[in-house]
Short mmCIF file of C-alpha atoms and ligand atoms in Angstrom, two decimals:
data_model
loop_
_atom_site.label_atom_id
_atom_site.label_comp_id
_atom_site.label_asym_id
_atom_site.label_seq_id
_atom_site.Cartn_x
_atom_site.Cartn_y
_atom_site.Cartn_z
CA UNK A 133 -0.03 -0.09 -0.01
CA UNK A 134 1.28 3.09 -1.01
CA UNK A 135 -1.32 5.62 0.76
CA UNK A 136 -4.34 3.52 1.23
CA UNK A 137 -6.46 5.75 -0.76
CA UNK A 138 -9.96 3.77 -1.41
CA UNK A 139 -8.67 3.89 -4.93
CA UNK A 140 -5.62 2.42 -4.36
CA UNK A 141 -7.54 -0.42 -2.15
CA UNK A 142 -10.09 -1.41 -4.90
CA UNK A 143 -7.47 -1.64 -7.65
CA UNK A 144 -5.07 -4.02 -5.14
CA UNK A 145 -8.23 -6.21 -4.35
CA UNK A 146 -7.94 -7.34 -8.21
CA UNK A 147 -11.61 -5.71 -8.66
CA UNK A 148 -12.36 -3.61 -11.79
CA UNK A 149 -11.93 0.18 -10.62
CA UNK A 150 -14.32 3.01 -11.68
CA UNK A 151 -13.11 6.64 -11.67
CA UNK A 152 -15.01 9.62 -12.64
CA UNK A 153 -13.78 13.05 -14.09
CA UNK A 154 -15.13 16.30 -12.72
CA UNK A 155 -14.40 19.53 -14.20
CA UNK A 156 -14.03 22.37 -12.07
CA UNK A 157 -16.28 25.86 -13.05
CA UNK A 158 -14.85 28.99 -14.39
CA UNK A 159 -15.86 30.61 -11.09
CA UNK A 160 -15.60 30.08 -7.41
CA UNK A 161 -19.20 28.67 -6.87
CA UNK A 162 -18.53 25.18 -6.60
CA UNK A 163 -22.39 24.26 -6.14
CA UNK A 164 -22.61 22.63 -9.34
CA UNK A 165 -19.57 20.49 -8.98
CA UNK A 166 -20.83 19.36 -5.71
CA UNK A 167 -24.09 18.49 -7.00
CA UNK A 168 -22.48 16.32 -9.91
CA UNK A 169 -20.19 14.61 -7.33
CA UNK A 170 -22.81 14.05 -4.76
CA UNK A 171 -24.97 12.10 -7.76
CA UNK A 172 -21.61 10.03 -8.48
CA UNK A 173 -20.97 9.45 -5.00
CA UNK A 174 -21.76 5.44 -4.49
CA UNK A 175 -20.93 5.08 -8.52
CA UNK A 176 -17.18 5.75 -8.63
CA UNK A 177 -14.22 4.85 -6.38
CA UNK A 178 -12.26 8.26 -6.58
CA UNK A 179 -12.96 11.51 -8.41
CA UNK A 180 -10.19 13.35 -10.89
CA UNK A 181 -10.28 16.47 -10.81
CA UNK A 182 -9.07 18.48 -13.95
CA UNK A 183 -6.20 20.83 -13.70
CA UNK A 184 -7.13 23.93 -15.52
CA UNK A 185 -8.01 21.84 -18.14
CA UNK A 186 -7.24 22.68 -21.73
CA UNK A 187 -5.72 25.71 -20.36
CA UNK A 188 -8.69 27.60 -19.28
CA UNK A 189 -8.33 29.11 -15.90
CA UNK A 190 -10.93 27.16 -13.51
CA UNK A 191 -10.71 26.75 -10.00
CA UNK A 192 -7.93 24.67 -8.84
CA UNK A 193 -7.74 21.00 -8.77
CA UNK A 194 -6.68 21.35 -5.15
CA UNK A 195 -9.44 23.86 -4.02
CA UNK A 196 -12.06 21.32 -5.31
CA UNK A 197 -10.24 18.42 -3.97
CA UNK A 198 -10.70 20.26 -0.58
CA UNK A 199 -14.55 20.61 -1.19
CA UNK A 200 -14.97 16.72 -1.93
CA UNK A 201 -12.82 16.02 1.15
CA UNK A 202 -15.11 18.16 2.93
CA UNK A 203 -18.07 15.67 1.55
CA UNK A 204 -16.36 12.83 2.30
CA UNK A 205 -15.52 11.67 -1.02
CA UNK A 206 -12.10 10.72 -2.59
CA UNK A 207 -10.59 12.80 -5.03
CA UNK A 208 -7.90 12.55 -7.33
CA UNK A 209 -5.85 15.69 -8.10
CA UNK A 210 -4.33 16.30 -11.37
CA UNK A 211 -1.22 18.18 -11.71
CA UNK A 212 0.41 19.69 -15.17
CA UNK A 213 3.70 20.93 -15.41
CA UNK A 214 2.26 23.86 -17.72
CA UNK A 215 1.93 26.13 -15.13
CA UNK A 216 3.90 25.64 -12.28
CA UNK A 217 7.72 25.14 -11.78
CA UNK A 218 9.06 22.54 -9.24
CA UNK A 219 9.14 24.46 -6.19
CA UNK A 220 5.10 25.02 -6.80
CA UNK A 221 4.57 21.77 -7.62
CA UNK A 222 6.15 20.28 -4.80
CA UNK A 223 5.10 22.65 -2.65
CA UNK A 224 1.37 22.02 -4.00
CA UNK A 225 1.86 18.33 -3.20
CA UNK A 226 2.39 19.02 0.14
CA UNK A 227 -0.14 21.29 0.59
CA UNK A 228 -2.80 18.48 -1.04
CA UNK A 229 -1.60 15.39 1.06
CA UNK A 230 -2.19 17.92 4.29
CA UNK A 231 -5.71 18.42 3.22
CA UNK A 232 -6.06 14.70 2.78
CA UNK A 233 -5.65 14.32 -0.77
CA UNK A 234 -4.25 10.54 -1.42
CA UNK A 235 -3.97 10.22 -5.12
CA UNK A 236 -1.98 12.13 -7.31
CA UNK A 237 -1.96 12.38 -11.31
CA UNK A 238 0.93 13.81 -13.21
CA UNK A 239 0.70 15.08 -16.49
CA UNK A 240 2.13 17.42 -19.21
CA UNK A 241 -1.32 19.55 -19.62
CA UNK A 242 -2.67 20.78 -22.74
CA UNK A 243 -0.70 23.44 -24.39
CA UNK A 244 -1.58 27.03 -23.07
CA UNK A 245 -2.44 28.22 -26.67
CA UNK A 246 -5.61 26.19 -26.32
CA UNK A 247 -7.05 28.18 -23.50
CA UNK A 248 -8.64 31.29 -22.39
CA UNK A 249 -5.04 32.96 -21.91
CA UNK A 250 -3.33 32.36 -24.87
CA UNK A 251 -0.95 34.64 -24.21
CA UNK A 252 0.42 33.09 -20.70
CA UNK A 253 4.10 32.03 -20.44
CA UNK A 254 4.25 28.64 -20.46
CA UNK A 255 6.17 27.24 -17.56
CA UNK A 256 7.23 23.56 -18.44
CA UNK A 257 10.07 23.69 -16.12
CA UNK A 258 9.96 20.35 -15.90
CA UNK A 259 8.22 17.32 -17.87
CA UNK A 260 5.46 14.86 -16.70
CA UNK A 261 7.91 11.93 -16.27
CA UNK A 262 10.19 14.12 -13.93
CA UNK A 263 7.07 15.34 -11.67
CA UNK A 264 6.51 11.62 -11.28
CA UNK A 265 9.83 10.48 -10.62
CA UNK A 266 10.09 13.43 -8.38
CA UNK A 267 7.00 13.02 -6.27
CA UNK A 268 8.18 9.30 -6.06
CA UNK A 269 11.12 10.39 -4.64
CA UNK A 270 9.41 12.69 -2.27
CA UNK A 271 7.72 9.89 -1.01
CA UNK A 272 9.94 6.87 -1.50
CA UNK A 273 13.37 8.64 -0.56
CA UNK A 274 11.62 11.55 1.79
CA UNK A 275 14.08 13.85 -0.62
CA UNK A 276 13.04 16.91 -3.20
CA UNK A 277 14.07 17.16 -6.42
CA UNK A 278 16.82 19.63 -5.22
CA UNK A 279 17.90 17.05 -3.07
CA UNK A 280 16.95 18.53 0.26
CA UNK A 281 15.20 16.67 2.68
CA UNK A 282 11.69 16.79 3.90
CA UNK A 283 10.92 17.49 7.28
CA UNK A 284 8.81 14.52 7.79
CA UNK A 285 7.56 11.47 5.35
CA UNK A 286 4.52 11.42 3.46
CA UNK A 287 2.62 9.17 1.72
CA UNK A 288 0.97 9.25 -2.00
CA UNK A 289 -0.81 6.96 -4.56
CA UNK A 290 0.83 8.33 -7.71
CA UNK A 291 -0.76 7.70 -11.31
CA UNK A 292 -0.13 9.09 -14.80
CA UNK A 293 -1.91 9.39 -18.31
CA UNK A 294 -0.92 7.27 -21.43
CA UNK A 295 -2.21 8.10 -24.62
CA UNK A 296 -2.27 4.97 -27.03
CA UNK A 297 -3.61 6.92 -29.97
CA UNK A 298 -0.88 9.44 -30.11
CA UNK A 299 2.56 9.12 -32.61
CA UNK A 300 4.57 7.15 -32.81
CA UNK A 301 2.64 4.29 -32.20
CA UNK A 302 5.67 1.94 -31.56
CA UNK A 303 6.95 4.65 -28.78
CA UNK A 304 4.07 4.50 -26.72
CA UNK A 305 4.60 1.50 -25.02
CA UNK A 306 8.21 2.21 -24.00
CA UNK A 307 6.82 5.83 -22.37
CA UNK A 308 4.48 3.72 -20.49
CA UNK A 309 7.18 1.55 -19.07
CA UNK A 310 9.17 4.81 -18.36
CA UNK A 311 5.87 6.08 -16.51
CA UNK A 312 6.00 2.89 -14.58
CA UNK A 313 9.61 3.03 -13.82
CA UNK A 314 9.15 6.60 -12.74
CA UNK A 315 6.79 5.79 -10.16
CA UNK A 316 3.34 5.47 -11.76
CA UNK A 317 1.27 3.11 -9.63
CA UNK A 318 -1.70 3.58 -11.98
CA UNK A 319 -2.76 5.00 -15.44
CA UNK A 320 -5.51 6.62 -16.90
CA UNK A 321 -5.54 6.35 -21.01
CA UNK A 322 -6.90 8.92 -23.21
CA UNK A 323 -10.52 8.37 -24.15
CA UNK A 324 -10.98 5.50 -26.25
CA UNK A 325 -13.22 5.73 -29.47
CA UNK A 326 -10.68 3.03 -31.75
CA UNK A 327 -11.37 0.22 -29.62
CA UNK A 328 -8.98 -1.86 -31.95
CA UNK A 329 -5.68 0.63 -31.63
CA UNK A 330 -6.18 0.21 -27.71
CA UNK A 331 -6.35 -3.81 -28.11
CA UNK A 332 -2.95 -3.50 -30.13
CA UNK A 333 -1.33 -1.31 -27.47
CA UNK A 334 -2.71 -3.58 -24.63
CA UNK A 335 -0.96 -6.55 -26.49
CA UNK A 336 2.39 -4.97 -26.39
CA UNK A 337 1.75 -3.55 -22.77
CA UNK A 338 1.30 -7.14 -21.93
CA UNK A 339 4.00 -8.51 -23.89
CA UNK A 340 6.10 -6.82 -21.18
CA UNK A 341 4.13 -7.88 -18.36
CA UNK A 342 3.42 -4.01 -17.61
CA UNK A 343 -0.16 -4.49 -16.99
CA UNK A 344 1.32 -6.31 -13.83
CA UNK A 345 3.17 -3.39 -12.73
CA UNK A 346 0.69 -0.75 -13.04
CA UNK A 347 -3.33 -0.28 -12.86
CA UNK A 348 -4.41 0.66 -16.39
CA UNK A 349 -7.52 2.58 -16.20
CA UNK A 350 -9.25 2.72 -19.53
CA UNK A 351 -10.57 6.27 -20.50
CA UNK A 352 -13.88 6.61 -21.93
CA UNK A 353 -16.33 9.47 -22.54
CA UNK A 354 -19.76 9.34 -24.02
CA UNK A 355 -20.44 11.25 -26.73
CA UNK A 356 -23.71 13.39 -26.62
CA UNK A 357 -24.29 14.38 -30.28
CA UNK A 358 -22.54 14.01 -33.78
CA UNK A 359 -21.19 17.54 -33.02
CA UNK A 360 -19.51 16.59 -30.05
CA UNK A 361 -18.24 13.51 -31.90
CA UNK A 362 -16.72 15.90 -34.90
CA UNK A 363 -15.24 18.33 -32.59
CA UNK A 364 -13.33 15.58 -30.69
CA UNK A 365 -12.14 14.26 -34.15
CA UNK A 366 -11.08 17.41 -35.36
CA UNK A 367 -9.94 19.94 -32.76
CA UNK A 368 -8.81 17.78 -29.36
CA UNK A 369 -5.47 17.03 -29.14
CA UNK A 370 -4.32 13.43 -28.93
CA UNK A 371 -8.13 11.92 -29.46
CA UNK A 372 -9.02 9.78 -32.30
CA UNK A 373 -12.46 9.19 -33.40
CA UNK A 374 -12.89 6.58 -36.06
CA UNK A 375 -15.07 7.05 -39.07
CA UNK A 376 -17.19 4.07 -38.23
CA UNK A 377 -18.21 5.65 -34.74
CA UNK A 378 -19.21 8.92 -36.91
CA UNK A 379 -21.31 6.83 -39.46
CA UNK A 380 -23.23 4.97 -36.42
CA UNK A 381 -23.78 7.94 -34.71
CA UNK A 382 -25.10 9.58 -37.99
CA UNK A 383 -27.17 6.52 -38.92
CA UNK A 384 -28.76 6.55 -34.96
CA UNK A 385 -32.20 8.05 -34.60
CA UNK A 386 -31.50 9.24 -30.94
CA UNK A 387 -28.00 10.13 -31.02
CA UNK A 388 -27.34 10.75 -27.27
CA UNK A 389 -28.85 7.27 -26.43
CA UNK A 390 -26.29 5.61 -29.05
CA UNK A 391 -23.84 7.83 -27.51
CA UNK A 392 -24.47 6.32 -24.35
CA UNK A 393 -24.68 2.66 -26.03
CA UNK A 394 -21.22 3.28 -27.40
CA UNK A 395 -19.39 4.15 -24.40
CA UNK A 396 -21.23 1.26 -22.41
CA UNK A 397 -20.00 -1.20 -25.00
CA UNK A 398 -16.66 0.17 -24.49
CA UNK A 399 -16.46 -0.44 -20.97
CA UNK A 400 -17.98 -4.06 -21.62
CA UNK A 401 -15.19 -4.61 -24.00
CA UNK A 402 -12.66 -3.00 -21.41
CA UNK A 403 -13.47 -5.49 -18.86
CA UNK A 404 -12.59 -8.15 -21.43
CA UNK A 405 -9.23 -7.15 -22.35
CA UNK A 406 -6.52 -8.64 -19.89
CA UNK A 407 -4.76 -6.22 -18.15
CA UNK A 408 -7.20 -3.68 -17.81
CA UNK A 409 -7.62 -2.81 -14.31
CA UNK A 410 -10.52 -0.58 -14.62
CA UNK A 411 -12.48 2.24 -16.19
CA UNK A 412 -12.07 6.42 -15.77
CA UNK A 413 -15.20 8.20 -17.37
CA UNK A 414 -14.94 11.33 -18.64
CA UNK A 415 -18.58 12.69 -19.15
CA UNK A 416 -17.49 16.14 -18.77
CA UNK A 417 -20.38 18.68 -19.23
CA UNK A 418 -22.91 15.29 -19.27
CA UNK A 419 -22.03 14.13 -15.51
CA UNK A 420 -25.25 13.23 -14.82
CA UNK A 421 -25.56 10.07 -17.19
CA UNK A 422 -22.47 8.66 -15.06
CA UNK A 423 -24.73 6.46 -12.47
CA UNK A 424 -26.32 4.92 -15.45
CA UNK A 425 -23.20 4.07 -17.66
CA UNK A 426 -21.94 2.24 -14.19
CA UNK A 427 -25.08 0.16 -13.46
CA UNK A 428 -25.53 -0.68 -17.23
CA UNK A 429 -21.93 -1.62 -17.58
CA UNK A 430 -22.35 -4.15 -14.78
CA UNK A 431 -20.15 -2.23 -12.43
CA UNK A 432 -22.60 -1.22 -9.35
CA UNK A 433 -22.56 -1.47 -6.65
CA UNK A 434 -19.16 -0.38 -6.11
CA UNK A 435 -16.97 -2.40 -3.59
CA UNK A 436 -17.00 -0.93 0.08
CA UNK A 437 -13.45 -1.55 1.43
CA UNK B 37 22.06 33.50 -37.04
CA UNK B 38 19.63 36.04 -35.15
CA UNK B 39 16.76 36.26 -37.34
CA UNK B 40 14.29 39.29 -37.21
CA UNK B 41 11.49 41.06 -38.81
CA UNK B 42 10.71 44.96 -39.65
CA UNK B 43 8.27 46.35 -37.00
CA UNK B 44 4.96 47.51 -38.77
CA UNK B 45 5.47 50.86 -40.61
CA UNK B 46 2.69 52.64 -38.32
CA UNK B 47 4.64 51.58 -35.17
CA UNK B 48 7.82 52.93 -36.53
CA UNK B 49 6.29 56.36 -37.74
CA UNK B 50 4.76 56.66 -34.55
CA UNK B 51 7.83 56.16 -32.45
CA UNK B 52 9.74 58.66 -34.56
CA UNK B 53 7.31 61.55 -34.19
CA UNK B 54 9.39 63.50 -31.84
CA UNK B 55 12.55 63.52 -34.20
CA UNK B 56 13.78 65.56 -37.25
CA UNK B 57 17.14 64.48 -38.29
CA UNK B 58 16.55 60.62 -38.82
CA UNK B 59 19.36 57.98 -39.15
CA UNK B 60 18.35 54.45 -40.18
CA UNK B 61 21.36 52.37 -39.56
CA UNK B 62 21.54 49.11 -41.02
CA UNK B 63 23.43 45.86 -39.71
CA UNK B 64 25.74 43.88 -42.11
CA UNK B 65 25.41 40.45 -40.68
CA UNK B 66 22.59 38.17 -39.30
CA UNK B 67 19.78 40.57 -40.14
CA UNK B 68 21.47 41.32 -43.79
CA UNK B 69 20.83 37.46 -44.47
CA UNK B 70 17.57 37.34 -43.25
CA UNK B 71 16.54 40.21 -45.01
CA UNK B 72 15.48 42.68 -42.13
CA UNK B 73 18.24 45.29 -41.73
CA UNK B 74 20.75 45.41 -43.87
CA UNK B 75 21.41 48.27 -46.51
CA UNK B 76 18.77 47.32 -49.07
CA UNK B 77 16.26 47.48 -46.07
CA UNK B 78 17.70 50.46 -44.54
CA UNK B 79 17.17 52.34 -47.68
CA UNK B 80 13.69 51.10 -48.50
CA UNK B 81 12.60 52.22 -44.78
CA UNK B 82 14.33 55.54 -45.00
CA UNK B 83 12.23 56.14 -48.16
CA UNK B 84 9.22 54.98 -46.62
CA UNK B 85 9.76 57.32 -43.59
CA UNK B 86 10.50 60.45 -46.01
CA UNK B 87 7.43 59.64 -47.91
CA UNK B 88 5.16 59.47 -44.73
CA UNK B 89 6.95 62.59 -43.15
CA UNK B 90 6.01 64.57 -46.38
CA UNK B 91 2.25 63.45 -46.94
CA UNK B 92 2.03 64.55 -43.03
CA UNK B 93 3.85 67.67 -43.65
CA UNK B 94 5.74 66.78 -40.88
CA UNK B 95 9.39 68.08 -41.72
CA UNK B 96 12.19 65.53 -41.37
CA UNK B 97 15.84 64.48 -42.97
CA UNK B 98 16.29 60.61 -43.06
CA UNK B 99 19.52 59.02 -44.15
CA UNK B 100 20.22 55.33 -44.30
CA UNK B 101 23.55 53.92 -43.84
CA UNK B 102 25.10 50.66 -42.60
CA UNK B 103 27.88 49.15 -40.30
CA UNK B 104 28.90 45.57 -40.64
CA UNK B 105 27.85 44.96 -37.28
CA UNK B 106 26.31 46.55 -34.59
CA UNK B 107 27.04 44.65 -31.58
CA UNK B 108 30.81 45.71 -31.79
CA UNK B 109 32.61 48.68 -30.31
CA UNK B 110 35.00 49.07 -32.52
CA UNK B 111 32.54 49.26 -35.77
CA UNK B 112 30.41 51.47 -33.91
CA UNK B 113 33.40 53.66 -33.75
CA UNK B 114 33.59 53.96 -37.33
CA UNK B 115 30.34 55.93 -37.72
CA UNK B 116 30.44 57.43 -34.20
CA UNK B 117 30.92 60.88 -35.41
CA UNK B 118 28.29 60.79 -38.15
CA UNK B 119 25.47 59.16 -35.69
CA UNK B 120 26.00 62.07 -33.19
CA UNK B 121 24.79 64.44 -36.23
CA UNK B 122 20.92 63.03 -35.57
CA UNK B 123 18.47 63.50 -33.25
CA UNK B 124 17.49 59.70 -33.47
CA UNK B 125 19.16 56.18 -34.76
CA UNK B 126 16.44 54.13 -35.78
CA UNK B 127 18.56 50.66 -35.73
CA UNK B 128 17.71 48.23 -37.78
CA UNK B 129 19.93 45.67 -35.78
CA UNK B 130 18.65 42.86 -33.85
CA UNK B 131 18.10 43.55 -30.28
CA UNK B 132 21.57 43.08 -29.34
CA UNK B 133 22.71 45.87 -31.86
CA UNK B 134 20.36 48.34 -30.22
CA UNK B 135 21.64 48.13 -26.91
CA UNK B 136 25.36 47.96 -27.84
CA UNK B 137 24.98 51.00 -29.55
CA UNK B 138 23.23 52.56 -26.20
CA UNK B 139 26.06 51.41 -24.16
CA UNK B 140 28.76 52.54 -26.29
CA UNK B 141 27.38 55.90 -27.10
CA UNK B 142 24.95 56.72 -24.21
CA UNK B 143 24.11 60.31 -25.76
CA UNK B 144 22.36 58.81 -28.57
CA UNK B 145 18.49 58.27 -28.88
CA UNK B 146 18.48 54.65 -30.58
CA UNK B 147 15.08 53.24 -31.48
CA UNK B 148 14.51 49.46 -32.29
CA UNK B 149 13.13 49.04 -35.88
CA UNK B 150 13.07 45.55 -36.03
CA UNK B 151 11.44 42.78 -33.62
CA UNK B 152 14.03 40.12 -32.63
CA UNK B 153 13.00 36.59 -33.39
CA UNK B 154 15.17 33.88 -32.55
CA UNK B 155 18.44 31.82 -33.36
CA UNK B 156 17.73 29.80 -36.49
CA UNK B 157 18.27 29.66 -39.87
CA UNK B 158 16.41 29.97 -43.42
CA UNK B 159 15.43 26.21 -44.48
CA UNK B 160 14.31 27.96 -47.70
CA UNK B 161 13.86 30.99 -49.43
CA UNK B 162 11.87 33.29 -47.19
CA UNK B 163 11.44 30.78 -44.27
CA UNK B 164 13.47 30.90 -41.20
CA UNK B 165 13.46 28.64 -38.36
CA UNK B 166 13.92 28.73 -34.65
CA UNK B 167 16.60 26.30 -33.46
CA UNK B 168 18.41 27.25 -30.12
CA UNK B 169 17.16 28.93 -27.57
CA UNK B 170 20.82 29.34 -25.60
CA UNK B 171 19.72 27.34 -22.74
CA UNK B 172 23.39 27.11 -21.73
CA UNK B 173 23.44 23.25 -21.30
CA UNK B 174 23.29 21.98 -24.42
CA UNK B 175 21.56 18.29 -24.96
CA UNK B 176 21.88 17.88 -28.69
CA UNK B 177 23.97 15.03 -28.24
CA UNK B 178 21.18 13.15 -26.81
CA UNK B 179 18.91 13.56 -29.08
CA UNK B 180 21.29 13.56 -32.03
CA UNK B 181 21.14 17.19 -33.12
CA UNK B 182 17.29 18.29 -33.06
CA UNK B 183 16.94 20.17 -30.11
CA UNK B 184 13.57 19.46 -27.36
CA UNK B 185 14.25 22.88 -25.47
CA UNK B 186 13.45 25.01 -28.52
CA UNK B 187 11.82 22.89 -31.11
CA UNK B 188 9.36 21.10 -28.54
CA UNK B 189 6.44 23.44 -27.78
CA UNK B 190 6.84 22.17 -23.72
CA UNK B 191 10.16 21.87 -24.20
CA UNK B 192 10.30 18.18 -22.77
CA UNK B 193 13.12 16.06 -22.20
CA UNK B 194 11.40 12.50 -21.79
CA UNK B 195 10.05 11.73 -24.92
CA UNK B 196 6.81 13.31 -26.93
CA UNK B 197 3.44 13.92 -25.31
CA UNK B 198 0.19 12.92 -25.68
CA UNK B 199 -0.44 15.66 -28.12
CA UNK B 200 1.82 14.33 -30.80
CA UNK B 201 -0.11 13.14 -34.13
CA UNK B 202 0.96 12.20 -37.30
CA UNK B 203 4.53 13.62 -36.96
CA UNK B 204 2.60 17.08 -36.02
CA UNK B 205 2.78 18.91 -32.74
CA UNK B 206 -0.30 19.63 -30.91
CA UNK B 207 0.01 23.38 -30.95
CA UNK B 208 -0.17 23.33 -34.86
CA UNK B 209 -0.44 21.15 -38.14
CA UNK B 210 2.28 23.40 -39.32
CA UNK B 211 4.73 22.71 -36.51
CA UNK B 212 6.96 19.44 -36.42
CA UNK B 213 6.46 17.28 -33.25
CA UNK B 214 10.19 17.43 -32.22
CA UNK B 215 9.86 14.30 -30.23
CA UNK B 216 8.66 12.38 -33.23
CA UNK B 217 11.56 13.64 -35.46
CA UNK B 218 14.00 13.08 -32.42
CA UNK B 219 12.36 9.76 -32.17
CA UNK B 220 12.56 8.71 -35.96
CA UNK B 221 16.25 10.04 -36.04
CA UNK B 222 17.08 7.84 -33.21
CA UNK B 223 15.42 4.69 -34.25
CA UNK B 224 17.23 5.15 -37.62
CA UNK B 225 20.49 5.24 -36.07
CA UNK B 226 19.91 2.37 -33.77
CA UNK B 227 19.96 4.48 -30.51
CA UNK B 228 16.65 4.48 -29.49
CA UNK B 229 17.53 3.06 -26.03
CA UNK B 230 18.66 6.55 -25.02
CA UNK B 231 14.60 7.50 -24.80
CA UNK B 232 14.55 4.98 -21.90
CA UNK B 233 16.40 6.57 -19.47
CA UNK B 234 14.50 9.02 -17.48
CA UNK B 235 16.35 12.49 -18.12
CA UNK B 236 16.36 14.65 -15.02
CA UNK B 237 14.84 17.87 -14.71
CA UNK B 238 17.18 20.51 -16.78
CA UNK B 239 19.06 22.98 -14.64
CA UNK B 240 17.95 26.06 -15.87
CA UNK B 241 19.99 28.26 -13.71
CA UNK B 242 22.50 27.61 -16.69
CA UNK B 243 19.98 29.44 -19.13
CA UNK B 244 18.36 32.93 -18.85
CA UNK B 245 16.26 31.63 -15.97
CA UNK B 246 19.24 32.08 -13.67
CA UNK B 247 19.53 35.79 -14.92
CA UNK B 248 21.50 37.71 -17.37
CA UNK B 249 24.56 35.85 -18.45
CA UNK B 250 28.10 37.11 -19.20
CA UNK B 251 30.71 34.81 -20.08
CA UNK B 252 34.46 35.55 -18.79
CA UNK B 253 37.19 34.26 -20.52
CA UNK B 254 40.48 35.14 -18.00
CA UNK B 255 42.56 33.76 -20.76
CA UNK B 256 42.03 36.11 -23.50
CA UNK B 257 41.13 38.94 -21.18
CA UNK B 258 43.54 42.02 -22.14
CA UNK B 259 45.20 43.33 -19.07
CA UNK B 260 43.07 46.72 -18.86
CA UNK B 261 40.11 44.77 -18.73
CA UNK B 262 41.03 43.18 -15.23
S1 LIG C 4 19.80 22.44 -25.88
FE1 LIG C 4 20.13 24.19 -25.53
S2 LIG C 4 21.96 25.25 -26.37
FE2 LIG C 4 21.46 23.27 -27.42
S3 LIG C 4 20.18 23.71 -29.04
FE3 LIG C 4 18.97 23.66 -27.71
S4 LIG C 4 18.72 25.47 -26.54
FE4 LIG C 4 20.61 25.73 -28.05
S1 LIG C 5 3.44 17.01 -29.65
FE1 LIG C 5 5.76 16.84 -29.68
S2 LIG C 5 6.72 18.96 -29.88
FE2 LIG C 5 4.50 19.20 -29.40
S3 LIG C 5 4.64 19.50 -27.10
FE3 LIG C 5 4.11 17.43 -27.87
S4 LIG C 5 6.17 16.11 -27.90
FE4 LIG C 5 6.46 18.60 -28.11
#
């Protein structure tokens, strides 16, 4: 056990884990996000909170994590290297743990040009690999990146992201291996729409035995409309939406329902793939369907550990 | 070389309003090669300023001339007396040249006519690319001659991020993903193993983040400089 979080316990018990994503608001009014979290309370093992996602200014991940902790819910704090240098990132790790956060997900973050402050100076002092390794060393060696020692030990369950749909494809498994070495205990993947490519990636993952060293949570997103699918295909960096999926939505009478069906089918397929330890549901701007997805995918009730 | 682009004419006209005797000073090195601030550009700009001033009925005398390098005191000395005869020097050198002029001849008013862009080179006629940020601790030996600090939009050191698609960077389909290039080059050279190693955080204190940098070489310094 690294930190004894609920997520870690579910993963270690070998049961199929479920996490849900929450996107903080563009205001300090957290009533809506609290409502969404409340509705998902018994349906996910932990809540992933994005860090100024797509470089749009929002309530901080740690701030929302604090709110969730007050509600008795378990957050996964996302931390990108885009906006903070190693001083701020390490300080925020300490702050998050002090608040009661047990899960932290390390990532690069979308480039600032995509957001609502495109003139911002990108920090990128360290990269996501170095962040992960730095946090691992803080936990396991009691040392900061610069070598100075912590005054007291801390525990944290560390995760990272993987994108099987990015290029070069052959390198993506090397990169996963590197992240495992750097300290990732769990991996959240980019949204899976191209299940065939995901399966190919998982084959390579299994060939190297990486599925035994790290818990891979497959990312899924229910598509609400044809427009949303097209938007993701054309404008969201790092996401591949196959034409067949677009056609299937096009042919469907009730797009929303079909989008939901596709998502649930994907989860069912994920459950069958050897080495997939769980699912991460990213229903941004459609949070209310998460309970239905979890139930229909046969993942309800969630284990109480 | 250092690459630069001429500032928009409107901006230049605006900053010259208070001055009557204007020198447009070209620089014969990098900015000549990148066609932004050589003798030809200095003459063209001087002509544009004259026409504009005539149109605005604001008196002005504008002269264009060029020295080999504005970033060397000795070369500035060659035209020092001439420069003192003007109300303002519109320098068509990079930002370094402008500052060298001011430092060497503090009595002059020197304004920048260019926006200095980067250290790079022309990949084809009319296209200049950025290739080095002068980070002070070169890693090109690890990446086989492709700079991730400069060419990766996130200055990553441990391989391509999740935004890399079909060889392009997530910031634009017109920008190559530096890490895709590095990956392919290492693969071709049979050196992919290099990427398996976790590169530690970079020590940015050797870069500009450590404050403005000065190189001191005692072995070549003149006695008088000590
Ligand atoms: S590693 Fe540093 S010095 Fe070398 S090319 Fe890149 S920015 Fe320039
Ligand atoms: S896509 Fe490539 S060049 Fe662009 S930020 Fe990611 S790794 Fe760097």
